[in-house]
mmCIF file of N, CA and C in Angstrom:
data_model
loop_
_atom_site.group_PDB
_atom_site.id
_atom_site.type_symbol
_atom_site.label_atom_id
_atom_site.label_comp_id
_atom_site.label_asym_id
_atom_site.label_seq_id
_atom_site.Cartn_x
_atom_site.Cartn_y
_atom_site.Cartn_z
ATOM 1 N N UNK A 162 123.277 90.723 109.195
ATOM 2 C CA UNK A 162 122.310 89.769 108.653
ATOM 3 C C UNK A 162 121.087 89.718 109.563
ATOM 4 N N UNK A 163 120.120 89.925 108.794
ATOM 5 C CA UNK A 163 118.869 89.793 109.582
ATOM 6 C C UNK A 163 118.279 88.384 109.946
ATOM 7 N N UNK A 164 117.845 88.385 111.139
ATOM 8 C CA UNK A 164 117.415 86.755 111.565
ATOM 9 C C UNK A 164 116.382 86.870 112.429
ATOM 10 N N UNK A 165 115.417 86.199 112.443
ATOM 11 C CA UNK A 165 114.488 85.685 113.763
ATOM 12 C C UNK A 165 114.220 84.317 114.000
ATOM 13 N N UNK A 166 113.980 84.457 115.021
ATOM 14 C CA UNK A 166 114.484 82.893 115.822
ATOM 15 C C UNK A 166 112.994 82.375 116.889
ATOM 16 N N UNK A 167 112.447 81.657 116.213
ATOM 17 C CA UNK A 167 110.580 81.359 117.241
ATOM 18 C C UNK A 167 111.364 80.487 118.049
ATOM 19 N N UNK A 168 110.698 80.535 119.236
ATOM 20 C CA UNK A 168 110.853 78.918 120.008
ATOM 21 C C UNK A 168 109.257 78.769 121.119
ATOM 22 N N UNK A 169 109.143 77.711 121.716
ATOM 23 C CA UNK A 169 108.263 77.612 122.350
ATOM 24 C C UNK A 169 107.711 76.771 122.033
ATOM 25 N N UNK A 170 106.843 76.464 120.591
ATOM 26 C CA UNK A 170 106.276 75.477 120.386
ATOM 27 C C UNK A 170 106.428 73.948 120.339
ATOM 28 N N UNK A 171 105.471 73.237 120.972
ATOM 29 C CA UNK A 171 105.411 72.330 121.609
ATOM 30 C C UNK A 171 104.224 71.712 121.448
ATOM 31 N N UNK A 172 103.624 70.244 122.314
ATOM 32 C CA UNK A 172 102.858 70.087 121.819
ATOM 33 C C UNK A 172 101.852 70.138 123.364
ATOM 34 N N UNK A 173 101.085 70.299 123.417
ATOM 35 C CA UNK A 173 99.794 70.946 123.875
ATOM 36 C C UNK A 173 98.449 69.985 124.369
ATOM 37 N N UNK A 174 97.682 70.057 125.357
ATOM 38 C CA UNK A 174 96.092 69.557 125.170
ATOM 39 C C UNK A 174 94.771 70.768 124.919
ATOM 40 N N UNK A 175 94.164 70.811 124.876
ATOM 41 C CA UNK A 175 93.208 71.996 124.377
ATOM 42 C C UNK A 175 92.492 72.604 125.681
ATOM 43 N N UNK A 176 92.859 73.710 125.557
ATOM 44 C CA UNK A 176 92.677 74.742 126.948
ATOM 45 C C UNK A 176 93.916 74.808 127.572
ATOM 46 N N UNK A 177 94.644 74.573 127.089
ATOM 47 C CA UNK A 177 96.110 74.877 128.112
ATOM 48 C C UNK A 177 96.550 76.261 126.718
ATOM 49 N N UNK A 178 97.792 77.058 127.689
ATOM 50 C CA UNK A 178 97.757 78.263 127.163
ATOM 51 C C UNK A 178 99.721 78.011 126.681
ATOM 52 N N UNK A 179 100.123 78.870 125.885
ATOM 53 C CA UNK A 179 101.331 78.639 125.701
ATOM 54 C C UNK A 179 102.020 79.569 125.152
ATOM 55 N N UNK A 180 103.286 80.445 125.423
ATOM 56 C CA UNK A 180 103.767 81.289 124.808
ATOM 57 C C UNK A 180 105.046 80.893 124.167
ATOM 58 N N UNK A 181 104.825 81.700 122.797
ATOM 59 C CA UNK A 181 106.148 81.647 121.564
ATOM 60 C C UNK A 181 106.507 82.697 121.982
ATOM 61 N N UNK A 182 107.663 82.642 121.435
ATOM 62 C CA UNK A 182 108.968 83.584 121.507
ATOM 63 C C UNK A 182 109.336 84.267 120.388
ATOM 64 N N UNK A 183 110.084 84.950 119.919
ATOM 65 C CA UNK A 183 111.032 85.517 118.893
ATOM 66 C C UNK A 183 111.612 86.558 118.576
ATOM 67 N N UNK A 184 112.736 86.221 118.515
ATOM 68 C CA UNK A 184 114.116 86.728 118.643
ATOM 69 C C UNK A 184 114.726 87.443 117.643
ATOM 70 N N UNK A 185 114.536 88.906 117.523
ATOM 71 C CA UNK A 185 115.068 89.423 116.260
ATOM 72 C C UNK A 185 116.210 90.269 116.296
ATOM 73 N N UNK A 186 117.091 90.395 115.281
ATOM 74 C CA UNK A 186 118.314 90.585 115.390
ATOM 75 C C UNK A 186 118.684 91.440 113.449
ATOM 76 N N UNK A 187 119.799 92.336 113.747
ATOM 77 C CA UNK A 187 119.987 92.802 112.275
ATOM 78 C C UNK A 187 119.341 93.425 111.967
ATOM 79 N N UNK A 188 118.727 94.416 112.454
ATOM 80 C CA UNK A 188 117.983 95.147 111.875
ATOM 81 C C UNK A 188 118.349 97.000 112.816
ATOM 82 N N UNK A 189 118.423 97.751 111.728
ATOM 83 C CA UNK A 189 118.275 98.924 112.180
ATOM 84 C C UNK A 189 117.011 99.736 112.955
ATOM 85 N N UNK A 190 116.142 99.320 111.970
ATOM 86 C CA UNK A 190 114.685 99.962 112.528
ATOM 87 C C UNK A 190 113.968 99.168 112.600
ATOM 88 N N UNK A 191 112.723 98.587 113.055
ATOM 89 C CA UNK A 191 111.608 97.761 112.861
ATOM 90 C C UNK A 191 110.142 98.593 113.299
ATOM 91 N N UNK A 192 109.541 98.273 111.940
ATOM 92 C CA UNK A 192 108.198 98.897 112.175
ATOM 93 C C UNK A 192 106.442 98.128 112.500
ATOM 94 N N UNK A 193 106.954 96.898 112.332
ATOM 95 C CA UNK A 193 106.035 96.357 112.276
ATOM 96 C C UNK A 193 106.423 94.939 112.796
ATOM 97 N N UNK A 194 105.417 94.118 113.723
ATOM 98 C CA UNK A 194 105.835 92.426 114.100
ATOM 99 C C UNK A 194 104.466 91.885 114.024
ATOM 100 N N UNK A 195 104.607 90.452 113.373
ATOM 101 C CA UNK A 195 103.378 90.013 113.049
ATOM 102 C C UNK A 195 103.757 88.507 113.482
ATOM 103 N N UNK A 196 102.811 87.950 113.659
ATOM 104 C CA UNK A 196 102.395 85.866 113.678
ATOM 105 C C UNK A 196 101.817 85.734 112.307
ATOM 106 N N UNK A 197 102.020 85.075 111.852
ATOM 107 C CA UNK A 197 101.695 84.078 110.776
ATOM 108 C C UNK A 197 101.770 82.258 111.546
ATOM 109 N N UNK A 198 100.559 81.970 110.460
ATOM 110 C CA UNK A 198 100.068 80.212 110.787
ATOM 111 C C UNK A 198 99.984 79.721 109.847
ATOM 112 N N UNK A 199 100.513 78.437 109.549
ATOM 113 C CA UNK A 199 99.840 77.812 108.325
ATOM 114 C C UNK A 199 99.549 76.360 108.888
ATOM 115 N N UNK A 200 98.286 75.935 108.953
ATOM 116 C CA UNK A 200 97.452 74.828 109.661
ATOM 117 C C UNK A 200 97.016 73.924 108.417
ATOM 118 N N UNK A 201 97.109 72.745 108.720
ATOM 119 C CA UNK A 201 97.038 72.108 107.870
ATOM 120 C C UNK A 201 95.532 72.214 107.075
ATOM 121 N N UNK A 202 95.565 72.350 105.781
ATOM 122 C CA UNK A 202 94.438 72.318 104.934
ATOM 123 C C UNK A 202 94.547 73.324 104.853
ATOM 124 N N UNK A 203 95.166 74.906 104.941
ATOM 125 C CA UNK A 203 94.590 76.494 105.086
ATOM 126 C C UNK A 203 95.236 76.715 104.632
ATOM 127 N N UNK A 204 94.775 78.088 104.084
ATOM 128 C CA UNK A 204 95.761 79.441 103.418
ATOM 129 C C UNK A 204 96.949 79.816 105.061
ATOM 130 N N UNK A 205 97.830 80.337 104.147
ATOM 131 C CA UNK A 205 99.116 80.752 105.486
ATOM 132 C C UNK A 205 97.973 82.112 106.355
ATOM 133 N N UNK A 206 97.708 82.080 107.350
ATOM 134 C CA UNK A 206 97.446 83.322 107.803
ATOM 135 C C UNK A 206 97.932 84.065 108.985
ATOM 136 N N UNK A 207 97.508 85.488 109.185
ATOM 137 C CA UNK A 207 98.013 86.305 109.781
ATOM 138 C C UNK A 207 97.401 86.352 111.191
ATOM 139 N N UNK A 208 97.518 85.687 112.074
ATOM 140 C CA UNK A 208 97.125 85.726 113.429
ATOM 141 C C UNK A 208 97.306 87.370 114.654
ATOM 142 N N UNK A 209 98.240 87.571 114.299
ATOM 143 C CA UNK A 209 98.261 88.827 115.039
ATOM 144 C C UNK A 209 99.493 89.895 114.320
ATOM 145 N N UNK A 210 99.232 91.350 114.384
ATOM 146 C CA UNK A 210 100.313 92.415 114.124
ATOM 147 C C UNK A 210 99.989 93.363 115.103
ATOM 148 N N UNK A 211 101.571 93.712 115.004
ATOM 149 C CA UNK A 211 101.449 94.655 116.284
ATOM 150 C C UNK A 211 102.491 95.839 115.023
ATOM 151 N N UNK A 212 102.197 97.022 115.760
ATOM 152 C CA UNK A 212 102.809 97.894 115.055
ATOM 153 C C UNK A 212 103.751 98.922 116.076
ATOM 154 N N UNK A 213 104.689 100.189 115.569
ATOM 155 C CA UNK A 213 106.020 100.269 116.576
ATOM 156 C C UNK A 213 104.938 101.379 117.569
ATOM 157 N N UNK A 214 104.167 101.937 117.326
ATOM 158 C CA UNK A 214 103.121 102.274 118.198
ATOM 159 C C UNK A 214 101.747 101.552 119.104
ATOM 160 N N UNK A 215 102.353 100.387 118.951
ATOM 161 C CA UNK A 215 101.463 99.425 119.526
ATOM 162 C C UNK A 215 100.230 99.358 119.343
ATOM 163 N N UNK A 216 100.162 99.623 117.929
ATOM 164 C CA UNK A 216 98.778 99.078 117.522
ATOM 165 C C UNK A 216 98.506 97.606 117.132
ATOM 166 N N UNK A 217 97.686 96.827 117.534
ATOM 167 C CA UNK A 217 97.288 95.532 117.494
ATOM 168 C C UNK A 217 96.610 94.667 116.628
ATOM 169 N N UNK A 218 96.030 93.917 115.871
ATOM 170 C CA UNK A 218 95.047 93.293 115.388
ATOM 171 C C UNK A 218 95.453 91.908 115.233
ATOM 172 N N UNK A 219 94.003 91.004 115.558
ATOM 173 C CA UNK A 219 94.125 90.015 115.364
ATOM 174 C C UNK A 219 93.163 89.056 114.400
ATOM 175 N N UNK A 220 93.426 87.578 113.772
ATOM 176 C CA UNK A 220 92.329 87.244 113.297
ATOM 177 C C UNK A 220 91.030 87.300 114.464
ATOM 178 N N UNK A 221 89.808 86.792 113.102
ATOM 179 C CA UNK A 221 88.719 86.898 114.335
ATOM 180 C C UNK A 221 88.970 85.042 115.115
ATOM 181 N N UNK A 222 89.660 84.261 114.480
ATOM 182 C CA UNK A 222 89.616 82.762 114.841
ATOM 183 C C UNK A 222 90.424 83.355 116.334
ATOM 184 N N UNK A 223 90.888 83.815 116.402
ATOM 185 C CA UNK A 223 92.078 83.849 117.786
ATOM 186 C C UNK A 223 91.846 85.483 118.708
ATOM 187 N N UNK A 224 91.331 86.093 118.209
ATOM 188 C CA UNK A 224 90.632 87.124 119.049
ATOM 189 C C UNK A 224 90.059 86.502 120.520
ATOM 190 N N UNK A 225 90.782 87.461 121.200
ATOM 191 C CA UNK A 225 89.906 87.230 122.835
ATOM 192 C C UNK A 225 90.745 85.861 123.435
ATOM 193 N N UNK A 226 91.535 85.405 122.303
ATOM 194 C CA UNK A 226 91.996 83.973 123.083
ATOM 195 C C UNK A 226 93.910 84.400 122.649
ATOM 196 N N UNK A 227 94.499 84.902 121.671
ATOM 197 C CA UNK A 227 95.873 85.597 121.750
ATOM 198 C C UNK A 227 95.926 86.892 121.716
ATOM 199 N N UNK A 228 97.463 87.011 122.189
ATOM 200 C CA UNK A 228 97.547 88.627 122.695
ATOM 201 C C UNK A 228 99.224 88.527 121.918
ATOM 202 N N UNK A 229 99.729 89.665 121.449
ATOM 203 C CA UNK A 229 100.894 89.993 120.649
ATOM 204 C C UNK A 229 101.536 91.302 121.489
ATOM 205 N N UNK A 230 103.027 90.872 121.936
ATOM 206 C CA UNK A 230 103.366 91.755 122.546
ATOM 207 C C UNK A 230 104.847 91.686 122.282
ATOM 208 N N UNK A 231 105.562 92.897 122.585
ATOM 209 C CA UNK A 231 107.016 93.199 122.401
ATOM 210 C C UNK A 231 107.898 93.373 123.633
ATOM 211 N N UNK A 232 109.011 93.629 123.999
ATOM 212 C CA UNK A 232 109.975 93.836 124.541
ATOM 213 C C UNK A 232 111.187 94.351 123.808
ATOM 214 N N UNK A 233 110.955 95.639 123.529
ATOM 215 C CA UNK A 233 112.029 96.376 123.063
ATOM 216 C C UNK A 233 113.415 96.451 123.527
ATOM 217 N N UNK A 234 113.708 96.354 124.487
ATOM 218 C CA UNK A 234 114.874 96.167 125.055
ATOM 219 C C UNK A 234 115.877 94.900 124.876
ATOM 220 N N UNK A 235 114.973 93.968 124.406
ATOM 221 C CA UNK A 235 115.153 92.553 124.493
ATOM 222 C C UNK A 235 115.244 92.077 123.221
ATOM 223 N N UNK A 236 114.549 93.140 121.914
ATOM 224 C CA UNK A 236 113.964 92.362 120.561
ATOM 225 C C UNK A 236 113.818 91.485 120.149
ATOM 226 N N UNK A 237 112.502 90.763 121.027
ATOM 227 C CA UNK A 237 111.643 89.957 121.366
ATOM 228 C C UNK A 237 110.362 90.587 121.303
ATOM 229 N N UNK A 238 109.919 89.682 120.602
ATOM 230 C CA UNK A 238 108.042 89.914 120.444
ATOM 231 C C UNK A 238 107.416 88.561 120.966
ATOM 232 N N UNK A 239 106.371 88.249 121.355
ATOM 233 C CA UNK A 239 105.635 87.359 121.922
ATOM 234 C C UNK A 239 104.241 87.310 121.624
ATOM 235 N N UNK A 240 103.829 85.900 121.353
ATOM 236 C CA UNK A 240 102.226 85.541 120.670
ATOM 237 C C UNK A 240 102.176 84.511 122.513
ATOM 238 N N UNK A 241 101.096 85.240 122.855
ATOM 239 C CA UNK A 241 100.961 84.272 124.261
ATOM 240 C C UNK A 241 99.175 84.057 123.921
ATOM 241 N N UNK A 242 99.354 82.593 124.169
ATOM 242 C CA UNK A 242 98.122 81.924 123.287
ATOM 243 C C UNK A 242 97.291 80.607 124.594
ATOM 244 N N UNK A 243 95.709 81.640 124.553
ATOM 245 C CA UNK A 243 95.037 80.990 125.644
ATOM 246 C C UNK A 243 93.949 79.926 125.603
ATOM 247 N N UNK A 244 93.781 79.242 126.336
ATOM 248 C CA UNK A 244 92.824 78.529 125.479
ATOM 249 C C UNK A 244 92.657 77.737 123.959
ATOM 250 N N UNK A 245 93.738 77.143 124.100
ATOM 251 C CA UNK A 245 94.222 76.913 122.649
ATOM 252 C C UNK A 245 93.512 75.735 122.177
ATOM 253 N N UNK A 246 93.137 75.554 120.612
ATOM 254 C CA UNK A 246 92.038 74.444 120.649
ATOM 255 C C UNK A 246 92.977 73.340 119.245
ATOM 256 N N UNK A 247 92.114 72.606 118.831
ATOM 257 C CA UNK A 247 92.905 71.438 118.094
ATOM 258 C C UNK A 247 92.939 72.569 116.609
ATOM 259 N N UNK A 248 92.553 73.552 116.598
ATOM 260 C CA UNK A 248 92.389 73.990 115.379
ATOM 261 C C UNK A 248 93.385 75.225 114.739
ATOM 262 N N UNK A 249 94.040 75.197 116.324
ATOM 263 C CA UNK A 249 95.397 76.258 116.437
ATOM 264 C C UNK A 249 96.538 75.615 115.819
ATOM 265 N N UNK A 250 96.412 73.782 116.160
ATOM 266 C CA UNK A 250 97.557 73.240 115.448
ATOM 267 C C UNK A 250 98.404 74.015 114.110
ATOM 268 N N UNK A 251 99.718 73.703 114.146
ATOM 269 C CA UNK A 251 100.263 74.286 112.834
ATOM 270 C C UNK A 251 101.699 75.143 113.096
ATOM 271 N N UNK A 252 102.195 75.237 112.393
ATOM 272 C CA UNK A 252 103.352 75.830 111.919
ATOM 273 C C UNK A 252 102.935 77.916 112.457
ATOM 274 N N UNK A 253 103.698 77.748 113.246
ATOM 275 C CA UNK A 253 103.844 79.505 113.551
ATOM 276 C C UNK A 253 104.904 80.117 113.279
ATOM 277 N N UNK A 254 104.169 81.699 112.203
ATOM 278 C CA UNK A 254 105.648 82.717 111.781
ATOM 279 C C UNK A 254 106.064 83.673 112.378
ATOM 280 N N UNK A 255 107.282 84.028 113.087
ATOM 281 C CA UNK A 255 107.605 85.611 112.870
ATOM 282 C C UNK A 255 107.725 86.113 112.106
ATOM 283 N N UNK A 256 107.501 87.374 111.476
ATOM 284 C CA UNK A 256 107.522 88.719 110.497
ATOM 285 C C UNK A 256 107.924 89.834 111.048
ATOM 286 N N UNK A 257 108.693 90.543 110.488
ATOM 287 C CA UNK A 257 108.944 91.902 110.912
ATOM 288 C C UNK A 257 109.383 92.151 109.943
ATOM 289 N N UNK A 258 108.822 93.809 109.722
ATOM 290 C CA UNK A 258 109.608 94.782 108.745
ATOM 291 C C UNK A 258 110.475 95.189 109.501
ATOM 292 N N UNK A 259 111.297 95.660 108.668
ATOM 293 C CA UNK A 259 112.451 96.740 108.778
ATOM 294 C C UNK A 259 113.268 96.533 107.891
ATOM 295 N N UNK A 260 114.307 97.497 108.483
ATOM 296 C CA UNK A 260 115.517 97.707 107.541
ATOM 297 C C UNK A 260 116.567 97.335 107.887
ATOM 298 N N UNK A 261 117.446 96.504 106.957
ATOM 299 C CA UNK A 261 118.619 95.848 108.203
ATOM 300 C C UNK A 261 119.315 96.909 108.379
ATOM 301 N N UNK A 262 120.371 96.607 109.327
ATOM 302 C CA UNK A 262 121.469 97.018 109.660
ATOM 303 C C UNK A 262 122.715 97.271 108.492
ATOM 304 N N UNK A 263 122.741 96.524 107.268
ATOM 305 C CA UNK A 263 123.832 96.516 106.376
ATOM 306 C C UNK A 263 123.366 97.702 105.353
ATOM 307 N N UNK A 264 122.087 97.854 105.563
ATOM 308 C CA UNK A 264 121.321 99.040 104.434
ATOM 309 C C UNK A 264 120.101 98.492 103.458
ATOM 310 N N UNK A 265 119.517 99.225 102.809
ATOM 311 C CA UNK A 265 118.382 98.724 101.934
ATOM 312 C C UNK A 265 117.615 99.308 102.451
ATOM 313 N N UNK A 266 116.334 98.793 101.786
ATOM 314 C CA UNK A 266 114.938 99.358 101.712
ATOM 315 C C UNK A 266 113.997 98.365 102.757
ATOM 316 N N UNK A 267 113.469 99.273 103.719
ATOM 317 C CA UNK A 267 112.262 97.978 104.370
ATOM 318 C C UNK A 267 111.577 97.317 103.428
ATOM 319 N N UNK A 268 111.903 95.846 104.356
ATOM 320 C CA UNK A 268 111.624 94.734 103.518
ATOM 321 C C UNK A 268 110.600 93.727 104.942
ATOM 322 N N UNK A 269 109.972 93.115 104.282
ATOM 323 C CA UNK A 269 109.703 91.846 105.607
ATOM 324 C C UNK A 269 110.867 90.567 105.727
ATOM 325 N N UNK A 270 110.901 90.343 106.852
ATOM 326 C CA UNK A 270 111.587 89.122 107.087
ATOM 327 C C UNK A 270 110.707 87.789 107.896
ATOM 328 N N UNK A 271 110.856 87.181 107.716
ATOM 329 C CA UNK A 271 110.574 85.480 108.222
ATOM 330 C C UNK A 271 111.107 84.413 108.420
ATOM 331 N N UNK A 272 110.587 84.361 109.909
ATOM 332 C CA UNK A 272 111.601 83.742 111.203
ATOM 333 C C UNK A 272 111.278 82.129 110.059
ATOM 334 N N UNK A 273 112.022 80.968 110.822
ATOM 335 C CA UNK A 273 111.651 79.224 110.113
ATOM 336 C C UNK A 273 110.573 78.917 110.742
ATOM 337 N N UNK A 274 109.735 79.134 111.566
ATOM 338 C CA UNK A 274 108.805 78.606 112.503
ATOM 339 C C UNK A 274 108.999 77.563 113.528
ATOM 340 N N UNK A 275 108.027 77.854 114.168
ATOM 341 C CA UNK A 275 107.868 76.987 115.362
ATOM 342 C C UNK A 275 106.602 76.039 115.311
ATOM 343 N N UNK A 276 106.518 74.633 115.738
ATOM 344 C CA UNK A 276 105.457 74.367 115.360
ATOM 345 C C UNK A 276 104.425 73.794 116.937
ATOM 346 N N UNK A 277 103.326 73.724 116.853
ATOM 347 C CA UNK A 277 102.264 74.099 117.770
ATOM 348 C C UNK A 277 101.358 72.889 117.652
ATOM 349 N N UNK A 278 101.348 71.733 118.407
ATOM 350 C CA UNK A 278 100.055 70.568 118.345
ATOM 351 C C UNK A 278 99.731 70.954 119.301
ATOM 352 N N UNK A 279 98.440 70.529 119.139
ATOM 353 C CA UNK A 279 96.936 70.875 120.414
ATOM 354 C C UNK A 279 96.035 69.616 120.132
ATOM 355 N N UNK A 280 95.921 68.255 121.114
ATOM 356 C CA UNK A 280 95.568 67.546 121.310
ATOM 357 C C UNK A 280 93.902 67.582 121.713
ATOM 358 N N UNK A 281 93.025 66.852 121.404
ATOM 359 C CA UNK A 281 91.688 67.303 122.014
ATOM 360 C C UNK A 281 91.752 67.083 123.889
#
């Protein structure tokens, strides 16, 4: 069974920096790890993807201020988030493709979230 597991989030003042976690499990291959946000009033969006060649992208709202990184050994990915402002508030996702372990077709999966206040 495939699972991911965020933790970290907490609640925050603005300019302090903070790293999420997440914990993935069940899966045979993984090709892709992403953040997802959904902030109050907004469309859900995609804050950062990283790909199994470590290719990167981020929105432009969080560019220069998060960084998306892995630990393969560990399957653990990490959103380490700097400078964080009242507008980061919100609900944060893990995503990852792959394919589980029981069989099938790559699919995405999504962790329950973690959630993130940032105080002025």
């Amino acid at each position: 069974q495939v699972q991911l597991v965020e933790s970290g989030g907490t609640s925050v003042q603005a300019g302090d920096s903070l790293q999420l976690s997440c914990v993935f499990s069940g899966f045979a291959a993984t090709v892709t790890w992403a953040w997802y946000r959904q902030t109050p009033g907004h469309e859900r969006e995609r804050v950062a993807f990283l790909t199994r060649a470590d290719t990167m992208s981020y929105a432009d709202s969080v560019k220069g201020r998060f960084a998306i990184s892995r630990d393969a050994y560990a399957d653990t990915v990490y959103l380490q988030m700097n400078n964080l402002k009242p507008e980061d508030t919100g609900v944060y996702y893990c995503v990852s493709k792959g394919r589980p372990l029981s069989g099938g077709i790559l699919k995405e999966y999504w962790g329950q979230g973690t959630r993130v206040t940032v105080f002025p």
